[in-house]
CSV table of C-alpha atoms in Angstrom, one decimal:
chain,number,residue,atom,x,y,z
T,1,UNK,CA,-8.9,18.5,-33.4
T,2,UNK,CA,-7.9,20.9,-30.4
T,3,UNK,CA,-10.0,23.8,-30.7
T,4,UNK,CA,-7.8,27.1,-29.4
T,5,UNK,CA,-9.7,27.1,-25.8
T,6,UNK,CA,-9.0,23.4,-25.5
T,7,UNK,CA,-5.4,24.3,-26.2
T,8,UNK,CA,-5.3,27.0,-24.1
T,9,UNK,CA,-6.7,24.8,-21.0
T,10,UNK,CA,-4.0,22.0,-21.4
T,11,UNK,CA,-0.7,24.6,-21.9
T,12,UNK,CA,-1.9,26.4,-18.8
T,13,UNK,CA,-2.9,23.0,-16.6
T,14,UNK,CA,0.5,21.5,-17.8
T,15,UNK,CA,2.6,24.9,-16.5
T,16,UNK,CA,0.8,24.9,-13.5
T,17,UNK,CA,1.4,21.4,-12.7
T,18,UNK,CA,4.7,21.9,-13.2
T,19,UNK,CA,5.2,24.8,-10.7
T,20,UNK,CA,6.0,24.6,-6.9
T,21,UNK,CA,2.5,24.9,-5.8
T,22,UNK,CA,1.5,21.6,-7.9
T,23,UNK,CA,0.6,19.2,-4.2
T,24,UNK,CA,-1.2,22.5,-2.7
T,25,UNK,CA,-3.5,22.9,-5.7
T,26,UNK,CA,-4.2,19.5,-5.8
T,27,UNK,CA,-5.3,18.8,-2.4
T,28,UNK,CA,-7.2,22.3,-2.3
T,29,UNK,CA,-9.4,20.8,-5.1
T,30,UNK,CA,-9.9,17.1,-3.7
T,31,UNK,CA,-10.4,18.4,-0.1
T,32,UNK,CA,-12.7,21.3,-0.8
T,33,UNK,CA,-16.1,21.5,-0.8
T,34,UNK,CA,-16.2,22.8,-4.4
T,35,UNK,CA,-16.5,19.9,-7.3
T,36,UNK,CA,-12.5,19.7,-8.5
T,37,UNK,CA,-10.8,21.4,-11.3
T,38,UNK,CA,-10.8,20.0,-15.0
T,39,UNK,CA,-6.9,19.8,-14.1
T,40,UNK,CA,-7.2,17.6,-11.1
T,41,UNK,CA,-6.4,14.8,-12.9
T,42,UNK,CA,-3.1,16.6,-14.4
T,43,UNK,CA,-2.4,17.4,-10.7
T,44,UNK,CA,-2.6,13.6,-9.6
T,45,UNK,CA,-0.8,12.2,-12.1
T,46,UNK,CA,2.3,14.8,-10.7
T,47,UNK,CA,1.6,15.0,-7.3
T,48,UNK,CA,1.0,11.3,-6.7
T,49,UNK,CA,2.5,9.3,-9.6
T,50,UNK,CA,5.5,11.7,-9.8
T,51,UNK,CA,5.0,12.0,-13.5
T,52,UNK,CA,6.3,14.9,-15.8
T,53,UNK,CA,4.0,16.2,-18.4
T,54,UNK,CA,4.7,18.3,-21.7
T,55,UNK,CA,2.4,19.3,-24.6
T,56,UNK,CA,4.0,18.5,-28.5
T,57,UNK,CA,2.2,19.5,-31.7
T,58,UNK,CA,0.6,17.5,-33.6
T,59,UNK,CA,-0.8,17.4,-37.1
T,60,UNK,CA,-3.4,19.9,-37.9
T,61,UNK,CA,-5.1,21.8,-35.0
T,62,UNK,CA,-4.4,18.6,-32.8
T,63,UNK,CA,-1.9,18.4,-29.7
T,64,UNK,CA,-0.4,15.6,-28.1
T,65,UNK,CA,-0.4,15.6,-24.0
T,66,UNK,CA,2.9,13.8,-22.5
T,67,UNK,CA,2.6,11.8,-19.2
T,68,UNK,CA,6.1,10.4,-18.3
T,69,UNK,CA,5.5,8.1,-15.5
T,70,UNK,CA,8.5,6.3,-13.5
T,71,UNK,CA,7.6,3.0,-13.1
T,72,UNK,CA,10.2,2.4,-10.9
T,73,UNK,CA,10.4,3.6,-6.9
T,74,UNK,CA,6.2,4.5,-7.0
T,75,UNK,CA,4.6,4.2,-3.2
T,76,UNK,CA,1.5,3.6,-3.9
């Protein structure tokens, strides 16, 4: 189960990574002196891996986080 804050967290994390300040956020919060974000690991998978993400509901109060990932043409 995905309790409404939980929800809340991952819909906001997954629009952010989305947006045009994605790679700025991301190395703000594995370059700063404060401990990164919960959503640093969103960030990475975007920033780095080039992968899209989407939420989809699920049954009952669960959701269901999306990571495309191209496995063709990565760098690292």
């Amino acid at each position: 189960p995905c309790v409404p804050e939980e929800r809340q967290f991952y819909e906001e994390a997954v629009a952010q990574v989305a947006g045009t300040e994605a790679r700025e956020r991301y190395l703000n919060s594995v370059s700063g002196d404060l401990a990164p974000s919960r959503e640093v690991v969103l960030l990475e998978l975007a920033v780095d891996y080039n992968a899209t993400l989407r939420i989809e509901e699920a049954d009952g109060d669960a959701i269901k986080l999306v990571v495309d990932l191209p496995l063709e043409g990565l760098q690292n």
